[in-house]
PDB file of C-alpha atoms and ligand atoms in Angstrom:
ATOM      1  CA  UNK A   1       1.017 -16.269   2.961  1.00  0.00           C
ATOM      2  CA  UNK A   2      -1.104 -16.037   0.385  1.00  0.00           C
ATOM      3  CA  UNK A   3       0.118 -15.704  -3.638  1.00  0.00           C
ATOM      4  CA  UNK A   4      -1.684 -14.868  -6.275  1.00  0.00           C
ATOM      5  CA  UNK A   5      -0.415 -14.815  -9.913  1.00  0.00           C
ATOM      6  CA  UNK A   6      -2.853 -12.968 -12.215  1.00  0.00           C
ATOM      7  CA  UNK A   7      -2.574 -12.559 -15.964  1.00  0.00           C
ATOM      8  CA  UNK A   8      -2.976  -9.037 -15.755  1.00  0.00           C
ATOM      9  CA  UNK A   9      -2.920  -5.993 -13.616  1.00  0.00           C
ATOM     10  CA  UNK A  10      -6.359  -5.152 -14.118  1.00  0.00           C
ATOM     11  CA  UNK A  11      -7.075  -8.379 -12.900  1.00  0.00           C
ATOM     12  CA  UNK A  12      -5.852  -8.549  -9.353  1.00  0.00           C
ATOM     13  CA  UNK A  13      -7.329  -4.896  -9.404  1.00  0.00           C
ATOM     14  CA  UNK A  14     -10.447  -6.526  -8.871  1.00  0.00           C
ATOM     15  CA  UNK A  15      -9.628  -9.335  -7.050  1.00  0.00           C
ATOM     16  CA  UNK A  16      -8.468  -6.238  -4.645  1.00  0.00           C
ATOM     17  CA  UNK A  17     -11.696  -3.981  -5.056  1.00  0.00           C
ATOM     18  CA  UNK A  18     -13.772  -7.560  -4.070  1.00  0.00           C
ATOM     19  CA  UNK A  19     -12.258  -8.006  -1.094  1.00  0.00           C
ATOM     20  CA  UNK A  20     -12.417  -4.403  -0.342  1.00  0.00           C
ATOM     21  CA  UNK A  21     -16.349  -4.535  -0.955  1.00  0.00           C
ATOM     22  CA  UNK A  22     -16.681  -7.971   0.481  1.00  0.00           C
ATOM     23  CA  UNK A  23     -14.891  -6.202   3.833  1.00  0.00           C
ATOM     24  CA  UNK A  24     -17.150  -3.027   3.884  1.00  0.00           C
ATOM     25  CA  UNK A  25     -20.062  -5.236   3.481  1.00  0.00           C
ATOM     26  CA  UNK A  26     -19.242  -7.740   6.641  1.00  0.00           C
ATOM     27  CA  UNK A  27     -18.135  -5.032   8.722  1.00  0.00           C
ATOM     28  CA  UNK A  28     -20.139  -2.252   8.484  1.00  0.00           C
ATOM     29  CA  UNK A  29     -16.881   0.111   7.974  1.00  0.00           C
ATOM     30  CA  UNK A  30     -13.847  -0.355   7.040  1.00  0.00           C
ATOM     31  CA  UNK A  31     -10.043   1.674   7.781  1.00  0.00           C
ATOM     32  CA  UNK A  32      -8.101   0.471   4.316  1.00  0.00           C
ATOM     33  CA  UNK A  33      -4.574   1.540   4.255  1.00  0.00           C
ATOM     34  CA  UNK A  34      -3.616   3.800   1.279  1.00  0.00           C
ATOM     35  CA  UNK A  35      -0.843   2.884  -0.977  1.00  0.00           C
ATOM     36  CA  UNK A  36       0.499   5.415  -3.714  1.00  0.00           C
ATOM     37  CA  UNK A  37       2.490   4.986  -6.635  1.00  0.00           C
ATOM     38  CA  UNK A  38       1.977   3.154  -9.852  1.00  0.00           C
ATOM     39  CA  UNK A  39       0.932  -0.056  -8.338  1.00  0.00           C
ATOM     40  CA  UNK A  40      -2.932   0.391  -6.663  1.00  0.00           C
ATOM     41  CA  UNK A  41      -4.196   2.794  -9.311  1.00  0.00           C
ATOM     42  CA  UNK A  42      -5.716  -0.466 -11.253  1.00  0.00           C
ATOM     43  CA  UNK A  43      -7.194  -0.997  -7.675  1.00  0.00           C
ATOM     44  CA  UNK A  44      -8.435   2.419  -6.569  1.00  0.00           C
ATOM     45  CA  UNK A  45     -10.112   2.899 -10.196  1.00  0.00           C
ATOM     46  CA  UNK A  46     -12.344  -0.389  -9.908  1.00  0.00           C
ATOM     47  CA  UNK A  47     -13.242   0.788  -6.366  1.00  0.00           C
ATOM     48  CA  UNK A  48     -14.459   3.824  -8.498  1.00  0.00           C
ATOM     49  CA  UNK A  49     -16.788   1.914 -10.618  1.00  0.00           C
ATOM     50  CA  UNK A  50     -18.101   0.078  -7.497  1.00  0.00           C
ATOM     51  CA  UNK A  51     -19.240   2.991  -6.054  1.00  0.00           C
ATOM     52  CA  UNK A  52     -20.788   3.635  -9.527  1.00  0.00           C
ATOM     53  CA  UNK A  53     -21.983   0.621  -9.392  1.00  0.00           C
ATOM     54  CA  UNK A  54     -24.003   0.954  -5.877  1.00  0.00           C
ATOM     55  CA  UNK A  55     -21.974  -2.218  -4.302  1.00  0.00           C
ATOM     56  CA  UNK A  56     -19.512   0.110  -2.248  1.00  0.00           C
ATOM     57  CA  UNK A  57     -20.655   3.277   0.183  1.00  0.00           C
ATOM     58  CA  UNK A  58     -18.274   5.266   0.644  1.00  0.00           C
ATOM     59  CA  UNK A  59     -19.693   6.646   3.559  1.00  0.00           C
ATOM     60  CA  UNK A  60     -17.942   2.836   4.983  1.00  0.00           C
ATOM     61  CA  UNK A  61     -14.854   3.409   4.434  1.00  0.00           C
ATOM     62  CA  UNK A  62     -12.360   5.475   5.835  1.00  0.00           C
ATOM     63  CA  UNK A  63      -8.542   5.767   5.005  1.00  0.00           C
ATOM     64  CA  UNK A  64      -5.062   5.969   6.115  1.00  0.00           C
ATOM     65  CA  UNK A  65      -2.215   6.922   4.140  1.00  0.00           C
ATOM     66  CA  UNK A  66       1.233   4.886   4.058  1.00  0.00           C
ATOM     67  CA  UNK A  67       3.533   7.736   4.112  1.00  0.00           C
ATOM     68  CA  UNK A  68       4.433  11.271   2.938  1.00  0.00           C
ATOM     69  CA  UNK A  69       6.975  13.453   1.365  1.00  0.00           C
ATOM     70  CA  UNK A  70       8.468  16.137   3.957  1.00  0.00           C
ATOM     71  CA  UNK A  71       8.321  19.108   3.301  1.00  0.00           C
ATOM     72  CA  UNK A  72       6.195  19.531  -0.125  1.00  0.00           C
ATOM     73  CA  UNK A  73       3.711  22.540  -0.253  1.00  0.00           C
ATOM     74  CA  UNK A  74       0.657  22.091   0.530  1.00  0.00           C
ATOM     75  CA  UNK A  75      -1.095  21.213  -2.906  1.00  0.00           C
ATOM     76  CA  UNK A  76       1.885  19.928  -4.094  1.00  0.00           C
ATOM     77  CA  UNK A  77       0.726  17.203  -7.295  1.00  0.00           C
ATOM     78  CA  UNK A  78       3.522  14.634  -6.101  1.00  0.00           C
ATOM     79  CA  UNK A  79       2.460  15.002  -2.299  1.00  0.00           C
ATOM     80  CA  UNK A  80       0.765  12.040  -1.789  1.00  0.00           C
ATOM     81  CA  UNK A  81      -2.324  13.517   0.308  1.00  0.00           C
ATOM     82  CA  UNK A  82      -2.698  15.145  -3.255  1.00  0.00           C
ATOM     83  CA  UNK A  83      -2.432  12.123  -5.077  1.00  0.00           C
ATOM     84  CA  UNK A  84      -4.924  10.188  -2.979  1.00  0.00           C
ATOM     85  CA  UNK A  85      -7.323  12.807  -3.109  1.00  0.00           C
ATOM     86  CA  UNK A  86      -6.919  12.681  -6.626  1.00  0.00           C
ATOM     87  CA  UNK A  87      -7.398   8.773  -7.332  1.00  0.00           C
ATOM     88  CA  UNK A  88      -9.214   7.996  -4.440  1.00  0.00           C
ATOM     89  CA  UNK A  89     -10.455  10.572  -2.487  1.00  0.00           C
ATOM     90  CA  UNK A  90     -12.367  12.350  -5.360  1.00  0.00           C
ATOM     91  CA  UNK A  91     -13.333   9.921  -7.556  1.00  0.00           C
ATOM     92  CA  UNK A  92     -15.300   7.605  -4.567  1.00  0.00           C
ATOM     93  CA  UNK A  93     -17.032  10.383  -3.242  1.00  0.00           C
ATOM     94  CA  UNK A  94     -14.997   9.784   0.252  1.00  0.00           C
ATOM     95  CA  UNK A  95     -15.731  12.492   2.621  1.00  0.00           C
ATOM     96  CA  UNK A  96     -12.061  14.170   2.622  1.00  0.00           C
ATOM     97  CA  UNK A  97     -12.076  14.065   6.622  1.00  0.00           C
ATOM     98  CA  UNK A  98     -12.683  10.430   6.662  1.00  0.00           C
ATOM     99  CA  UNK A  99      -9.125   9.771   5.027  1.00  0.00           C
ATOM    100  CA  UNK A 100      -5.991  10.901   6.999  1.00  0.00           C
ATOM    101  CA  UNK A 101      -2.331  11.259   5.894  1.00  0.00           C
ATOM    102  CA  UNK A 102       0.841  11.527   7.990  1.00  0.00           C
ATOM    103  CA  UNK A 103       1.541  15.866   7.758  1.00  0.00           C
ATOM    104  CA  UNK A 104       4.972  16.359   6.361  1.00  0.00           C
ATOM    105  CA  UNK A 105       4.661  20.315   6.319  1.00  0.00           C
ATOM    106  CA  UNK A 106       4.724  19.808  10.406  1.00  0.00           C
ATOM    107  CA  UNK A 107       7.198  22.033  12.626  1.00  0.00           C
ATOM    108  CA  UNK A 108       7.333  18.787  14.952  1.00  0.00           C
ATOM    109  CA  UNK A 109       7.488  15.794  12.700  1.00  0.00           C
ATOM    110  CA  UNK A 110       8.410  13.453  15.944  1.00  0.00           C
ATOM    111  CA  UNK A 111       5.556  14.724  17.576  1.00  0.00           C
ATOM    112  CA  UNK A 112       3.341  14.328  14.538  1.00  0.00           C
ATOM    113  CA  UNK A 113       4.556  11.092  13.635  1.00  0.00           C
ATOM    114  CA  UNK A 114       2.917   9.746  17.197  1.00  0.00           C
ATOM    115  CA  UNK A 115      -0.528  12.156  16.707  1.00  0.00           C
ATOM    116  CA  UNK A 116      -0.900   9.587  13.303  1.00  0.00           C
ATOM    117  CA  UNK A 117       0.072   6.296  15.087  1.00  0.00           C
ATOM    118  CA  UNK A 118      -2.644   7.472  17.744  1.00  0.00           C
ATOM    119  CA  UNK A 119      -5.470   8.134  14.778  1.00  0.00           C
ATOM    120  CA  UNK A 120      -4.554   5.231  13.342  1.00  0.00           C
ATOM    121  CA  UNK A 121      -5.394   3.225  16.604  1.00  0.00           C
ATOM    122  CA  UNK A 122      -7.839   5.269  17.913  1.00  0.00           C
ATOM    123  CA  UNK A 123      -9.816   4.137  14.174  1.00  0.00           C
ATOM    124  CA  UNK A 124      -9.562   0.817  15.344  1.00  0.00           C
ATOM    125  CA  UNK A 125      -6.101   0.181  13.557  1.00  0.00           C
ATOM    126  CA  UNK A 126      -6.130  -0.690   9.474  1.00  0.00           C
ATOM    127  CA  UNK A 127      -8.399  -3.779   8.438  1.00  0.00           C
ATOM    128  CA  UNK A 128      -6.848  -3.901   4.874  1.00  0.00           C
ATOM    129  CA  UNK A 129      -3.574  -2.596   4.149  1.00  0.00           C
ATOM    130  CA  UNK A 130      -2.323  -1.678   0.745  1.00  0.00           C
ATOM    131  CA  UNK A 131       0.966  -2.360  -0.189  1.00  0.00           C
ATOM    132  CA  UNK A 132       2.953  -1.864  -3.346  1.00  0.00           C
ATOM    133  CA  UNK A 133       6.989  -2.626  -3.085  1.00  0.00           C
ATOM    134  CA  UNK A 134      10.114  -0.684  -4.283  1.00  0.00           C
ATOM    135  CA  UNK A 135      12.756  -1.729  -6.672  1.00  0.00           C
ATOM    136  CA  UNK A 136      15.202  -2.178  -3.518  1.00  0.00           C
ATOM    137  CA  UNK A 137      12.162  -4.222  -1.024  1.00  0.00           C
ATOM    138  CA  UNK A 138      11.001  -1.445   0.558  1.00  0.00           C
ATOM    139  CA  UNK A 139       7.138  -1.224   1.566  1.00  0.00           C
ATOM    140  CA  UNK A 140       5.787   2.396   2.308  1.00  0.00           C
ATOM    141  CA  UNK A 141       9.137   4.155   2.574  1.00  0.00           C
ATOM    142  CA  UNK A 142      10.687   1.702   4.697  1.00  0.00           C
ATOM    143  CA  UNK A 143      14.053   1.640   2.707  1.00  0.00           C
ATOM    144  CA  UNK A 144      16.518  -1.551   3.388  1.00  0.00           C
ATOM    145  CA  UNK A 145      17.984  -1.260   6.673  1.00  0.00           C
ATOM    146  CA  UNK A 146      14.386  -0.558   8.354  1.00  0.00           C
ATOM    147  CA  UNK A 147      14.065  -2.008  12.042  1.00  0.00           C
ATOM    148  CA  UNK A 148      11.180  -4.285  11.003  1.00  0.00           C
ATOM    149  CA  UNK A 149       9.434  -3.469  13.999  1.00  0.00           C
ATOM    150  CA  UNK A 150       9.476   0.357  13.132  1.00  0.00           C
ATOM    151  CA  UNK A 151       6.902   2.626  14.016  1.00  0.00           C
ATOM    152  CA  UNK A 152       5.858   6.223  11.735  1.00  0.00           C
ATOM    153  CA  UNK A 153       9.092   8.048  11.498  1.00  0.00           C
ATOM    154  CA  UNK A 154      11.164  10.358   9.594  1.00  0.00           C
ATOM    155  CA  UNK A 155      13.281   8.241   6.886  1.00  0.00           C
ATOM    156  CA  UNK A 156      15.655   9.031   4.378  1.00  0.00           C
ATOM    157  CA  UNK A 157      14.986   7.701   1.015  1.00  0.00           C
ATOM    158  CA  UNK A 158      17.554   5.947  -1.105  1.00  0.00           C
ATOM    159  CA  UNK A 159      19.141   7.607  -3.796  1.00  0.00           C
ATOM    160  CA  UNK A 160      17.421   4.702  -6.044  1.00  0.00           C
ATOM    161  CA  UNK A 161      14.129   5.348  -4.580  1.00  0.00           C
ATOM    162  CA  UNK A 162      14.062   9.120  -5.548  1.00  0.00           C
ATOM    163  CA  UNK A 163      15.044   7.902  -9.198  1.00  0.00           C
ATOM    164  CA  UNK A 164      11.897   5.535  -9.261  1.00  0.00           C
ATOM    165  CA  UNK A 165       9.411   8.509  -8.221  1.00  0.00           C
ATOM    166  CA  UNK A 166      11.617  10.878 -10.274  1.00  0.00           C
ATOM    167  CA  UNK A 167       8.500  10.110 -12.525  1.00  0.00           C
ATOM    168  CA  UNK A 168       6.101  11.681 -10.815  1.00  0.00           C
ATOM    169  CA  UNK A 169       7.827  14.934 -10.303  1.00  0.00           C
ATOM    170  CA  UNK A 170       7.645  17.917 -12.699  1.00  0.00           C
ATOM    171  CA  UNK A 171      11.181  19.344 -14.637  1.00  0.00           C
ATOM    172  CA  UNK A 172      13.505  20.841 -11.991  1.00  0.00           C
ATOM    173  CA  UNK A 173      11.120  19.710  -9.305  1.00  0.00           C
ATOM    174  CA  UNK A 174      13.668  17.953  -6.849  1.00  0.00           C
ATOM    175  CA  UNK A 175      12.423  14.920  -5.410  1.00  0.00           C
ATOM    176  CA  UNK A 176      12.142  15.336  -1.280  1.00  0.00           C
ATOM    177  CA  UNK A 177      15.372  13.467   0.303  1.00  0.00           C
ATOM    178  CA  UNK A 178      13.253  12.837   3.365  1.00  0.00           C
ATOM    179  CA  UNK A 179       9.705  11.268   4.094  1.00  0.00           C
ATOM    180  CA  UNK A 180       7.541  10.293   7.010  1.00  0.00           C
ATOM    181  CA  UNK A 181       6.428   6.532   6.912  1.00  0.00           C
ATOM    182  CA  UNK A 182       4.417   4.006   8.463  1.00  0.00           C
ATOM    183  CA  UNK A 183       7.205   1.913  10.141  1.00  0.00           C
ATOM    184  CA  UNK A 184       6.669  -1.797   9.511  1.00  0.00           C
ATOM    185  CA  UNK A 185       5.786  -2.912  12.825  1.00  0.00           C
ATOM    186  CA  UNK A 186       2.820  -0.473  12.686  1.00  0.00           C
ATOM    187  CA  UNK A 187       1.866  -1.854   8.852  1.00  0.00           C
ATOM    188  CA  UNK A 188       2.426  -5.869  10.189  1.00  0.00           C
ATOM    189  CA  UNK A 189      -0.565  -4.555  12.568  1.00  0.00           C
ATOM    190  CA  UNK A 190      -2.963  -3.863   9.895  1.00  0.00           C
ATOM    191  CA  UNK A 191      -5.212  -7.042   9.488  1.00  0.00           C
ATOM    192  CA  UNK A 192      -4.893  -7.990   6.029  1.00  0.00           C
ATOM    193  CA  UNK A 193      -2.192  -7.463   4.410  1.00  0.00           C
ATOM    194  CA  UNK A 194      -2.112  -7.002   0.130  1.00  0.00           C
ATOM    195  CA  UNK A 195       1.015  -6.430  -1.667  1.00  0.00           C
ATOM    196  CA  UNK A 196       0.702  -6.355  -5.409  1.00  0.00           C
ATOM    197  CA  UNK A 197       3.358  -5.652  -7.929  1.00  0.00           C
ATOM    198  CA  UNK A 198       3.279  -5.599 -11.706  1.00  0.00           C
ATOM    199  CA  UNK A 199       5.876  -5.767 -14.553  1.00  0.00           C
ATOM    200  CA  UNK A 200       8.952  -8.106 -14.074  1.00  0.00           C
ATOM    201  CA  UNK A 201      11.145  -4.562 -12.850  1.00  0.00           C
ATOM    202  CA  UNK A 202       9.598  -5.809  -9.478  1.00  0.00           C
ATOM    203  CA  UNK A 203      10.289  -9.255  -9.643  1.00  0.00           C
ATOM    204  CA  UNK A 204      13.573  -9.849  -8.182  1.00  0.00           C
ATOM    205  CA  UNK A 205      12.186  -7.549  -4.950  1.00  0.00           C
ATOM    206  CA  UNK A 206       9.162  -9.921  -5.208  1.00  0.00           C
ATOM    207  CA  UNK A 207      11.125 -13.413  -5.227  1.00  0.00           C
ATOM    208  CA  UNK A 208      12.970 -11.834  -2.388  1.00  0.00           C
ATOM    209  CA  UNK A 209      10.144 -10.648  -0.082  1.00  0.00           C
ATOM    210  CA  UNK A 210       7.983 -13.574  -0.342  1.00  0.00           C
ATOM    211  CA  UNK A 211      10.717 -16.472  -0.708  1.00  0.00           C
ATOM    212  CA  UNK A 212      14.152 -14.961   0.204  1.00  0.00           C
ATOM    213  CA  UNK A 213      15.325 -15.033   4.158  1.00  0.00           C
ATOM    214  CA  UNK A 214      13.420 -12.202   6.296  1.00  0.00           C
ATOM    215  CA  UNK A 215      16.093  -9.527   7.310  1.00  0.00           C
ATOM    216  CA  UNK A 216      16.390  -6.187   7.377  1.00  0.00           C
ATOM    217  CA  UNK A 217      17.732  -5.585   3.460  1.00  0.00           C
ATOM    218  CA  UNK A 218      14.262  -6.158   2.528  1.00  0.00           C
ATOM    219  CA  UNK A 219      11.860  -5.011   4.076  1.00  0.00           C
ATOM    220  CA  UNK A 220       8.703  -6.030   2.494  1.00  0.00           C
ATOM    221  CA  UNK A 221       9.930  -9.463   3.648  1.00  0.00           C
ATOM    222  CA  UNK A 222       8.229  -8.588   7.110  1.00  0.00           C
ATOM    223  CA  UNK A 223       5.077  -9.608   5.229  1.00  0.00           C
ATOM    224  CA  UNK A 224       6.439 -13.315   5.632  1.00  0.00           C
ATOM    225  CA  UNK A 225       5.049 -12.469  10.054  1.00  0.00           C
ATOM    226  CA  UNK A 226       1.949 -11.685   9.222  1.00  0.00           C
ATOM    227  CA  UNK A 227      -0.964 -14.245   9.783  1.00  0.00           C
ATOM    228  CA  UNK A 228      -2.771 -12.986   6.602  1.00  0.00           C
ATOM    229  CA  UNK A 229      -0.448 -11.739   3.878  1.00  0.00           C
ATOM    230  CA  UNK A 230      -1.668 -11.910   0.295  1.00  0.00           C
ATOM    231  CA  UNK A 231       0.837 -11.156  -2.590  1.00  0.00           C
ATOM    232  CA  UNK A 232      -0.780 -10.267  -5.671  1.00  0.00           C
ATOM    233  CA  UNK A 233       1.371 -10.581  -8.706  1.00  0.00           C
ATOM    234  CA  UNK A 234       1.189 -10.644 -12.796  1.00  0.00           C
ATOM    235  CA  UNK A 235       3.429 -13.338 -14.969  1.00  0.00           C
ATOM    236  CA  UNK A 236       6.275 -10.405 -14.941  1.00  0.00           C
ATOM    237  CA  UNK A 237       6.594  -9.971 -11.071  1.00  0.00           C
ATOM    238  CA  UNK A 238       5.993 -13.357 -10.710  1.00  0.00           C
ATOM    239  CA  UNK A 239       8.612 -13.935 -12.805  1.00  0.00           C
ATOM    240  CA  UNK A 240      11.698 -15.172  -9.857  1.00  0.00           C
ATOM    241  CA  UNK A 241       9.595 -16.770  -7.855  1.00  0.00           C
ATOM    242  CA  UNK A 242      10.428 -20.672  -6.846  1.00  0.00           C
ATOM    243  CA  UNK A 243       7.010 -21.897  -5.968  1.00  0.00           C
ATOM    244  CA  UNK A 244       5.200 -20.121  -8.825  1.00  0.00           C
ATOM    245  CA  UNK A 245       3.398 -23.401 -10.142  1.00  0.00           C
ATOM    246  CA  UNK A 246       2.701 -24.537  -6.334  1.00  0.00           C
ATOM    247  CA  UNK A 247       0.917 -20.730  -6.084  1.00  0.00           C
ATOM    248  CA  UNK A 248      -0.841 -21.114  -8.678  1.00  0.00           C
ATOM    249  CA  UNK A 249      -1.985 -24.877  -8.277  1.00  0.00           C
ATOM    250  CA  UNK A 250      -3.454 -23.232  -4.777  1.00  0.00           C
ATOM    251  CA  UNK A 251      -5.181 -20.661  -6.372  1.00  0.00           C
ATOM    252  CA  UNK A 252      -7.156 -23.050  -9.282  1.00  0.00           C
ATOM    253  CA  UNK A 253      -8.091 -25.062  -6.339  1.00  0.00           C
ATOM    254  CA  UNK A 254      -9.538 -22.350  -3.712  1.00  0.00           C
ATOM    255  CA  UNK A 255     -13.275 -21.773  -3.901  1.00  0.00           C
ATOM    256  CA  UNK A 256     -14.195 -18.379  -5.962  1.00  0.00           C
ATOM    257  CA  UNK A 257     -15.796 -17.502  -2.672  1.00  0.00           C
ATOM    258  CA  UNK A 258     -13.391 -17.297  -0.625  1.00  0.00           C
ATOM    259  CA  UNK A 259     -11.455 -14.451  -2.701  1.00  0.00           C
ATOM    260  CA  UNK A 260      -8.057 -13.179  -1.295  1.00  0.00           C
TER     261      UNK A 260
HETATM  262  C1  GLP B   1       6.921   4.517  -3.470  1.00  0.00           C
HETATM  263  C2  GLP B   1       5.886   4.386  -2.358  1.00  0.00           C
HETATM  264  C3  GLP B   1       5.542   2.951  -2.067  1.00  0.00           C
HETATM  265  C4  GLP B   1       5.332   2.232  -3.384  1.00  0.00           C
HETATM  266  C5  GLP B   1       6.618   2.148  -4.145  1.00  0.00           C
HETATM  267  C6  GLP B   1       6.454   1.499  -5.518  1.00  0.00           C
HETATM  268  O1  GLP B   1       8.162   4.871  -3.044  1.00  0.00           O
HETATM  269  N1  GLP B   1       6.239   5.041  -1.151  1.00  0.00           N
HETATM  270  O2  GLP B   1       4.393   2.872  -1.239  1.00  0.00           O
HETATM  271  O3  GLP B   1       4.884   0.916  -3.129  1.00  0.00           O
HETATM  272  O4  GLP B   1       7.199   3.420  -4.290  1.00  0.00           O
HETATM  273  O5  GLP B   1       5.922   2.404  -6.431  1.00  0.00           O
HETATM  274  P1  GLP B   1       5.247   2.014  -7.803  1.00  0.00           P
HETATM  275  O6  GLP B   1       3.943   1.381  -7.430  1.00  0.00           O
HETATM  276  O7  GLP B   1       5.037   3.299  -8.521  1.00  0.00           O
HETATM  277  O8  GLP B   1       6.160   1.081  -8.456  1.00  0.00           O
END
């Protein structure tokens, strides 16, 4: 595993955004895993200005969404098919059907939950999965207590979860008690892995993920299976972490090439 302590959000933004481009430029095309939430709007924005820019097509890159609230309407500003097509979907110029979302409005949401494992793999699976992580270690809406070889399911969010996205929800809007989410066996499949986190509210969840003992309770600590896992963190996330100076001695020493 991989970690990366930045000085500033905006900077692993673009650490993110290069190895996005660098990706859609090796490969022809590539599946990136959407994220919502505070955490990848940095990220999504500079991917914005490299399609601007001409470095990033976005007729590459296609997208699949972590998870969903059940049960939203459709058009629904907190839904997160809406907020993706707002930060991402829009602003790149993505061709909407090239991005997919697990469908929380289904009548069948066991059935639907395997249709988006199977358009997931039948893309080729993810080749750069975006990751953000919750106050209490969950990734996507894998809350504590996820198997950690989950598949997409219906999940329950924490009571503290549906305080953190309170947020994002409009006065008397009630924030969904259920969701449908990537499990984290299906996310450990994705080929790169990038968690970032910002602002020392994440760091305890952070120290725990990447440094604390893999179980169940914390979910994001799954990451610590995957072959190629990259944590991207500021000074405040970074803030518990044991091996900060040994991270960042790795980083001042790694080529500029390479990137994450
Ligand atoms: C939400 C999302 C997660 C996200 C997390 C952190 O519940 N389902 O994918 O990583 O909360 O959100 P934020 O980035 O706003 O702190």
């Amino acid at each position: 595993m991989e970690v990366v302590i930045v000085a500033a959000p905006s900077e692993g933004a673009r650490l993110v955004a290069d190895a996005i481009v660098r990706l859609v430029r090796d490969q022809d095309e590539a599946v990136i895993g959407l994220a919502t939430g505070s955490t990848p709007e940095g990220t999504y924005a500079e991917l914005g200005l490299r399609v601007a820019g001409g470095s990033l097509d976005p007729d590459h890159v296609r997208g699949f969404l972590l998870d969903e609230y059940v049960g939203l309407p459709e058009g629904h500003p907190a839904s997160y098919r809406e907020v993706i097509r707002r930060q991402v979907v829009e602003p790149l110029g993505l061709h909407p059907a090239r991005v997919c979302g697990p469908n929380g409005l289904a009548d069948d949401l066991p059935l639907e939950c395997r249709r988006y494992e199977a358009a997931i793999a039948s893309a080729g699976g993810v080749d750069l999965q975006l990751l953000g992580i919750g106050t209490d270690g969950h990734i996507g809406f894998n809350e504590p207590g996820s198997s950690l070889s989950s598949r997409t399911r219906l999940k329950t969010l924490t009571a503290s979860t549906r305080a953190d996205n309170r947020r994002f929800f409009g006065e008397g809007d009630e924030v969904p008690s259920h969701v449908l989410t990537q499990g984290i066996g299906t996310i450990l499949e994705s080929s790169h892995l990038v968690l970032m986190a910002w602002g020392s509210e994440k760091a305890a969840a952070v120290a725990a993920a990447v440094e604390g003992p893999l179980r169940a309770l914390v979910p994001a600590s799954a990451i610590q299976l995957h072959p190629h896992a990259t944590v991207v963190v500021d000074e405040g996330a970074a803030g518990s972490l044991e091996l900060a100076s040994y991270y960042r001695e790795v980083w001042e020493a790694k080529p500029a090439w390479q990137g994450i």
